[in-house]
């Protein structure tokens, strides 16, 4: 008998598959049916690969019958559409790649494939992951399953919505400035942002190469730990991936006892303008952790306010070069003009949306002769200060707790005419990318509109195990993560 | 007015590493079907990332050492942004702020080749401003109204070498280029083949009134596919600009293309649309640190360079500049020569080895044989030289023995023994031969004695024929002169 897909965790799915309560094919078909029913409204998936998914499920069933076991074998998951998948269209949410079918798999995709996971399809994203709402997707906004007139957060909004609506057991997302944590918070699911270098970026369509990280959207920290065990670790194809052993994330989840754990609460993250219900829920969550034995300490991250301006120089600068390859010559959209330069201009003009163009121009400007030192070089220096803030804080505490965002999911269209207001949604998440550290976004309650609130637990670089341990401890004694739309 | 030319050279040398600079594709692409030596990385596909080729870094540092450069042991990669279809990512990964090698110098022996070897020769030093590693681009071909792009070359490691403006003539430019070519080949890090684009150079050239220290307006010359084209294009520009300046004209700052068929430069574009390359550190690659151990490992690959070798061949071995240049043009030839001459050779032996190689060996190799495939070993040539020295064989026999050695790889001694080719040096035996020759040719003897002395060659020929070419020519000469002279006195 098939389980309730809307609450099915990776672990429960594995349990059912292992005990032969259902087959991977049956489970996959059930998800596909649910996607067919709900996706037209939600627009969480841009591409549903039913044939591919069923073929993968069939192969998984054969492995299961052969007695094989594994944390993801036969488990249906979704992939954000900035991760390249062999033979399956990968758009990055952009018209310029609307018909682009990669010839190879990203390293994370290859690892999940080898582990026997079933790929249901590719989820919606802001174009090239540039955005906080999926409103910048060239293929329409994803609706928040908790309130269809609201955004799911972004840029991994399709993945967040797919997990929240029960359209997959879990999903991969990417996080350049908060793009896993914000949709996790807005959609009421658990989001893991990995440290820079923990997971290979090979096959992740780059936005800001020094900031991009691959993360997970899941129902709970335990599922995130299982998936991370598969995707994390050194990859010779990514020179920035850390060549060091990966801790056993599942073994790190040691239970609800948090005695000896020091939690830092940064005063710069509890500021005016934060939605009162958000602050109350986050403070209550911190009290909950203290009740499990942790101690609470005020910390200071004095350069916090530099984060947004620094990010909006470095990320666009890198993006301006990363997106130069989309010129109509080799793949993707091509609009013939009269001559080479006109073909490139026409293609890029028609292929990129307004936010992408805005950031390319911003980045190009920041790197141009005469402005380079004033903008790009200074931003890099300020980035060092931000990183140093975290280094100092983590000398005194094990994790730092804060809200994920100042508010809950906003209405579709609410910020579209005000990019700056939109950028502020990432004010609590962006600095972690600048510092390269990791963290988890955990549901910690609902506001009066019954919209989820996210607690952010930050940990030092390569401290995923401790962030997951604290999140898991919290989820063992609370039920916020079990709430469904 | 009299003008002098000031030239700075910018050149690109392709490294012949096994794989490309940032991916595992083969770097030796010449002759391959277009776009077959490619992967997501060198095609700039979305999501692809570069990884580092250690060997390319080592080869670049090695070249820097050979050019007496300072080595930056801490450097990083940068992105250089510009648009062109042969640049798949829209940026080139290169080095800008901290080139791997900088502030070096190369010594040259400049020869004015227009008047033959050894005509005008002087020592010259050209300072190297920088040498850094970057990736090559693909190749664009225009075919009618379409353009085709081949990415096989995309990502091949490329060393850019920039000189100070230290070159003052077309011949110096030629000498500089061929010196770099020799060094690259010596170190085994590239073919430096200009015809195949493995070495490309773009001279920057300006004229100024002789004696002036200010620089004139600079032009850049592109599309140079041979050393000769470099020399000829510079000579052409000097002449063109001198005429222009003398006529009161002004040189414009342009990029010129060399039309090899017509022997003229053609304006390609003016420099006004200068690029802003927007360099910034490549975030996909960590900074590069070369520690002392690695540096030492690279330094151990540094061998004696062609110029040093040629100078040593002249000063220590007494070879002529010509022989030294011929033998050092290729490190394999030089090594072959040194093995053939043997340890601490006499000047005569050095000269003999040099002659054998530059005449007989090269003649036999003309059929397209590579030195590596030559069957005869240099030590075997040494043995042949010994046999000639010991008068076991005469020089003409030795030549045919060497042909045999080249064909079969057998030793000289074995061939001489098997064919009974040993030289006859015994005076008594040869006297008998001489007597027989004179007895068989009474009329010639009479004519000779009547004053027709040119018939002497006839007698030598007959004697040689009688000994099947093995007679010691010197001994036969003496015996013949004695016998013919003695007879005339009776």
mmCIF file of C-alpha atoms in Angstrom, chain A residues 87-304:
data_model
loop_
_atom_site.group_PDB
_atom_site.id
_atom_site.type_symbol
_atom_site.label_atom_id
_atom_site.label_comp_id
_atom_site.label_asym_id
_atom_site.label_seq_id
_atom_site.Cartn_x
_atom_site.Cartn_y
_atom_site.Cartn_z
ATOM 1 C CA UNK A 87 19.832 13.919 -21.819
ATOM 2 C CA UNK A 88 17.347 15.978 -19.799
ATOM 3 C CA UNK A 89 16.673 19.601 -20.672
ATOM 4 C CA UNK A 90 18.393 22.033 -18.299
ATOM 5 C CA UNK A 91 17.215 25.620 -18.601
ATOM 6 C CA UNK A 92 18.619 27.507 -15.597
ATOM 7 C CA UNK A 93 15.228 29.228 -15.677
ATOM 8 C CA UNK A 94 16.309 31.134 -18.786
ATOM 9 C CA UNK A 95 14.967 31.518 -22.283
ATOM 10 C CA UNK A 96 18.550 31.397 -23.511
ATOM 11 C CA UNK A 97 18.692 27.714 -22.498
ATOM 12 C CA UNK A 98 15.030 26.901 -23.093
ATOM 13 C CA UNK A 99 15.887 23.927 -25.309
ATOM 14 C CA UNK A 100 19.311 23.073 -23.967
ATOM 15 C CA UNK A 101 19.937 19.355 -23.376
ATOM 16 C CA UNK A 102 23.298 18.708 -21.676
ATOM 17 C CA UNK A 103 25.493 15.813 -22.772
ATOM 18 C CA UNK A 104 26.783 15.116 -19.271
ATOM 19 C CA UNK A 105 25.810 14.895 -15.615
ATOM 20 C CA UNK A 106 26.862 17.254 -12.857
ATOM 21 C CA UNK A 107 28.972 15.456 -10.253
ATOM 22 C CA UNK A 108 26.133 15.564 -7.700
ATOM 23 C CA UNK A 109 23.742 14.180 -10.287
ATOM 24 C CA UNK A 110 26.160 11.386 -11.153
ATOM 25 C CA UNK A 111 26.574 10.529 -7.462
ATOM 26 C CA UNK A 112 22.831 10.449 -6.858
ATOM 27 C CA UNK A 113 22.371 8.372 -10.001
ATOM 28 C CA UNK A 114 24.971 5.876 -8.808
ATOM 29 C CA UNK A 115 23.211 5.724 -5.431
ATOM 30 C CA UNK A 116 20.012 4.676 -7.191
ATOM 31 C CA UNK A 117 17.956 7.807 -6.596
ATOM 32 C CA UNK A 118 15.075 8.410 -9.012
ATOM 33 C CA UNK A 119 14.990 11.824 -10.733
ATOM 34 C CA UNK A 120 11.411 13.022 -11.171
ATOM 35 C CA UNK A 121 12.366 16.199 -12.968
ATOM 36 C CA UNK A 122 13.881 19.654 -12.892
ATOM 37 C CA UNK A 123 12.536 22.354 -10.612
ATOM 38 C CA UNK A 124 11.882 26.000 -11.249
ATOM 39 C CA UNK A 125 14.398 28.675 -10.366
ATOM 40 C CA UNK A 126 14.965 32.347 -10.777
ATOM 41 C CA UNK A 127 16.837 32.813 -14.024
ATOM 42 C CA UNK A 128 20.442 31.665 -13.426
ATOM 43 C CA UNK A 129 19.529 31.495 -9.714
ATOM 44 C CA UNK A 130 19.354 35.296 -9.568
ATOM 45 C CA UNK A 131 16.470 36.088 -7.301
ATOM 46 C CA UNK A 132 14.662 35.417 -4.045
ATOM 47 C CA UNK A 133 11.199 34.458 -5.257
ATOM 48 C CA UNK A 134 11.290 32.542 -8.590
ATOM 49 C CA UNK A 135 9.600 35.595 -10.083
ATOM 50 C CA UNK A 136 12.687 35.997 -12.270
ATOM 51 C CA UNK A 137 12.158 32.612 -13.911
ATOM 52 C CA UNK A 138 11.551 32.891 -17.641
ATOM 53 C CA UNK A 139 8.965 30.129 -17.231
ATOM 54 C CA UNK A 140 6.659 31.710 -14.704
ATOM 55 C CA UNK A 141 6.606 31.986 -10.937
ATOM 56 C CA UNK A 142 6.267 28.991 -8.628
ATOM 57 C CA UNK A 143 3.401 29.320 -6.181
ATOM 58 C CA UNK A 144 3.918 28.740 -2.480
ATOM 59 C CA UNK A 145 1.958 25.604 -1.488
ATOM 60 C CA UNK A 146 0.987 27.345 1.790
ATOM 61 C CA UNK A 147 -0.621 30.254 -0.018
ATOM 62 C CA UNK A 148 -0.885 30.290 -3.775
ATOM 63 C CA UNK A 149 -0.725 34.051 -4.011
ATOM 64 C CA UNK A 150 2.669 34.052 -2.342
ATOM 65 C CA UNK A 151 6.185 33.289 -3.522
ATOM 66 C CA UNK A 152 8.010 30.163 -2.407
ATOM 67 C CA UNK A 153 11.238 32.104 -1.907
ATOM 68 C CA UNK A 154 14.145 31.712 -4.238
ATOM 69 C CA UNK A 155 15.992 31.000 -6.112
ATOM 70 C CA UNK A 156 15.445 27.279 -5.354
ATOM 71 C CA UNK A 157 11.714 27.970 -5.045
ATOM 72 C CA UNK A 158 10.695 25.082 -7.272
ATOM 73 C CA UNK A 159 12.580 22.644 -5.053
ATOM 74 C CA UNK A 160 11.138 24.184 -1.867
ATOM 75 C CA UNK A 161 7.589 24.046 -3.190
ATOM 76 C CA UNK A 162 8.019 20.506 -4.540
ATOM 77 C CA UNK A 163 9.124 19.215 -1.136
ATOM 78 C CA UNK A 164 6.429 21.170 0.735
ATOM 79 C CA UNK A 165 3.661 19.997 -1.606
ATOM 80 C CA UNK A 166 4.754 16.377 -1.534
ATOM 81 C CA UNK A 167 5.861 16.314 -5.167
ATOM 82 C CA UNK A 168 9.105 14.543 -4.223
ATOM 83 C CA UNK A 169 10.766 13.162 -1.094
ATOM 84 C CA UNK A 170 13.545 15.721 -1.233
ATOM 85 C CA UNK A 171 15.239 18.014 -3.712
ATOM 86 C CA UNK A 172 18.588 19.540 -4.506
ATOM 87 C CA UNK A 173 18.899 23.290 -4.568
ATOM 88 C CA UNK A 174 21.726 25.744 -4.888
ATOM 89 C CA UNK A 175 22.603 28.618 -2.600
ATOM 90 C CA UNK A 176 24.600 31.660 -3.688
ATOM 91 C CA UNK A 177 23.139 34.177 -1.233
ATOM 92 C CA UNK A 178 20.365 32.267 0.530
ATOM 93 C CA UNK A 179 18.748 30.409 -2.340
ATOM 94 C CA UNK A 180 18.301 27.138 -0.409
ATOM 95 C CA UNK A 181 17.557 28.610 3.014
ATOM 96 C CA UNK A 182 15.008 31.220 1.960
ATOM 97 C CA UNK A 183 12.717 28.812 0.055
ATOM 98 C CA UNK A 184 13.149 26.279 2.879
ATOM 99 C CA UNK A 185 11.936 28.915 5.328
ATOM 100 C CA UNK A 186 9.104 30.199 3.115
ATOM 101 C CA UNK A 187 7.916 26.666 2.293
ATOM 102 C CA UNK A 188 8.291 25.211 5.787
ATOM 103 C CA UNK A 189 10.907 22.581 4.922
ATOM 104 C CA UNK A 190 14.452 21.896 6.101
ATOM 105 C CA UNK A 191 17.247 23.397 4.028
ATOM 106 C CA UNK A 192 20.957 22.600 4.190
ATOM 107 C CA UNK A 193 23.433 25.075 2.761
ATOM 108 C CA UNK A 194 26.807 23.384 2.433
ATOM 109 C CA UNK A 195 30.116 25.099 3.044
ATOM 110 C CA UNK A 196 31.914 26.353 -0.030
ATOM 111 C CA UNK A 197 34.051 23.457 -1.213
ATOM 112 C CA UNK A 198 32.099 20.689 0.531
ATOM 113 C CA UNK A 199 30.108 19.640 -2.537
ATOM 114 C CA UNK A 200 31.437 19.686 -6.083
ATOM 115 C CA UNK A 201 30.154 22.518 -8.265
ATOM 116 C CA UNK A 202 31.048 20.623 -11.445
ATOM 117 C CA UNK A 203 27.873 20.771 -13.499
ATOM 118 C CA UNK A 204 26.254 23.569 -11.528
ATOM 119 C CA UNK A 205 25.535 26.345 -14.002
ATOM 120 C CA UNK A 206 27.545 29.104 -12.398
ATOM 121 C CA UNK A 207 26.124 32.353 -11.051
ATOM 122 C CA UNK A 208 28.745 33.600 -8.579
ATOM 123 C CA UNK A 209 31.518 31.047 -8.676
ATOM 124 C CA UNK A 210 33.097 31.981 -5.338
ATOM 125 C CA UNK A 211 29.694 31.930 -3.613
ATOM 126 C CA UNK A 212 27.744 29.105 -5.265
ATOM 127 C CA UNK A 213 27.069 26.025 -3.173
ATOM 128 C CA UNK A 214 24.833 23.034 -3.623
ATOM 129 C CA UNK A 215 22.333 22.267 -0.902
ATOM 130 C CA UNK A 216 19.365 20.152 0.006
ATOM 131 C CA UNK A 217 15.681 20.796 0.633
ATOM 132 C CA UNK A 218 14.135 17.999 2.672
ATOM 133 C CA UNK A 219 11.446 17.203 5.204
ATOM 134 C CA UNK A 220 13.845 16.969 8.107
ATOM 135 C CA UNK A 221 17.504 17.203 9.071
ATOM 136 C CA UNK A 222 17.851 13.432 9.087
ATOM 137 C CA UNK A 223 16.934 13.210 5.383
ATOM 138 C CA UNK A 224 19.281 16.095 4.592
ATOM 139 C CA UNK A 225 22.086 14.228 6.380
ATOM 140 C CA UNK A 226 21.484 11.047 4.360
ATOM 141 C CA UNK A 227 21.506 12.873 1.046
ATOM 142 C CA UNK A 228 24.531 14.948 1.952
ATOM 143 C CA UNK A 229 26.456 11.772 2.725
ATOM 144 C CA UNK A 230 25.976 10.848 -0.939
ATOM 145 C CA UNK A 231 26.766 14.165 -2.603
ATOM 146 C CA UNK A 232 29.496 15.632 -0.358
ATOM 147 C CA UNK A 233 33.201 15.082 -0.828
ATOM 148 C CA UNK A 234 36.130 15.910 -3.004
ATOM 149 C CA UNK A 235 35.797 15.938 -6.769
ATOM 150 C CA UNK A 236 38.927 16.233 -8.922
ATOM 151 C CA UNK A 237 36.763 18.044 -11.504
ATOM 152 C CA UNK A 238 36.240 20.966 -9.119
ATOM 153 C CA UNK A 239 39.537 22.545 -8.084
ATOM 154 C CA UNK A 240 37.743 24.412 -5.289
ATOM 155 C CA UNK A 241 36.303 21.291 -3.693
ATOM 156 C CA UNK A 242 37.974 20.310 -0.436
ATOM 157 C CA UNK A 243 40.147 17.220 -0.557
ATOM 158 C CA UNK A 244 39.322 15.929 2.911
ATOM 159 C CA UNK A 245 37.243 13.109 4.360
ATOM 160 C CA UNK A 246 33.526 13.722 4.871
ATOM 161 C CA UNK A 247 32.162 13.118 8.364
ATOM 162 C CA UNK A 248 29.394 10.581 8.866
ATOM 163 C CA UNK A 249 26.458 12.972 8.907
ATOM 164 C CA UNK A 250 23.902 10.393 9.990
ATOM 165 C CA UNK A 251 26.075 9.234 12.878
ATOM 166 C CA UNK A 252 26.427 12.883 13.925
ATOM 167 C CA UNK A 253 22.709 13.014 14.772
ATOM 168 C CA UNK A 254 23.157 11.956 18.375
ATOM 169 C CA UNK A 255 19.774 12.825 19.851
ATOM 170 C CA UNK A 256 18.050 15.614 21.740
ATOM 171 C CA UNK A 257 20.746 16.147 24.347
ATOM 172 C CA UNK A 258 22.504 19.435 23.611
ATOM 173 C CA UNK A 259 24.397 19.814 26.863
ATOM 174 C CA UNK A 260 27.703 21.604 26.324
ATOM 175 C CA UNK A 261 26.572 23.204 23.060
ATOM 176 C CA UNK A 262 27.122 26.953 22.860
ATOM 177 C CA UNK A 263 24.648 28.908 20.773
ATOM 178 C CA UNK A 264 25.519 32.397 19.638
ATOM 179 C CA UNK A 265 22.818 34.993 19.043
ATOM 180 C CA UNK A 266 24.130 37.838 16.885
ATOM 181 C CA UNK A 267 22.772 41.198 17.965
ATOM 182 C CA UNK A 268 23.066 42.534 14.391
ATOM 183 C CA UNK A 269 20.484 39.964 13.205
ATOM 184 C CA UNK A 270 17.665 41.079 15.444
ATOM 185 C CA UNK A 271 17.054 44.459 13.968
ATOM 186 C CA UNK A 272 14.252 46.897 13.460
ATOM 187 C CA UNK A 273 12.049 45.954 10.549
ATOM 188 C CA UNK A 274 12.021 42.271 11.339
ATOM 189 C CA UNK A 275 8.475 40.845 11.469
ATOM 190 C CA UNK A 276 7.614 40.505 15.224
ATOM 191 C CA UNK A 277 6.159 37.021 14.835
ATOM 192 C CA UNK A 278 9.368 35.930 13.120
ATOM 193 C CA UNK A 279 11.522 37.269 15.938
ATOM 194 C CA UNK A 280 9.244 35.684 18.565
ATOM 195 C CA UNK A 281 9.298 32.276 16.864
ATOM 196 C CA UNK A 282 13.080 32.329 16.434
ATOM 197 C CA UNK A 283 13.646 33.383 20.060
ATOM 198 C CA UNK A 284 11.279 30.643 21.204
ATOM 199 C CA UNK A 285 13.216 28.130 19.124
ATOM 200 C CA UNK A 286 16.471 29.260 20.739
ATOM 201 C CA UNK A 287 14.788 28.828 24.153
ATOM 202 C CA UNK A 288 13.831 25.336 23.014
ATOM 203 C CA UNK A 289 17.480 24.543 22.288
ATOM 204 C CA UNK A 290 18.469 25.908 25.689
ATOM 205 C CA UNK A 291 15.864 23.596 27.194
ATOM 206 C CA UNK A 292 17.784 20.703 25.597
ATOM 207 C CA UNK A 293 20.909 21.739 27.504
ATOM 208 C CA UNK A 294 22.550 24.271 25.209
ATOM 209 C CA UNK A 295 23.791 27.590 26.495
ATOM 210 C CA UNK A 296 22.975 30.887 24.837
ATOM 211 C CA UNK A 297 25.492 33.703 24.276
ATOM 212 C CA UNK A 298 25.191 37.058 22.628
ATOM 213 C CA UNK A 299 27.763 37.475 19.868
ATOM 214 C CA UNK A 300 28.583 40.330 17.542
ATOM 215 C CA UNK A 301 29.192 40.248 13.822
ATOM 216 C CA UNK A 302 30.041 43.938 13.472
ATOM 217 C CA UNK A 303 30.503 43.999 9.694
ATOM 218 C CA UNK A 304 27.113 42.454 8.975
#
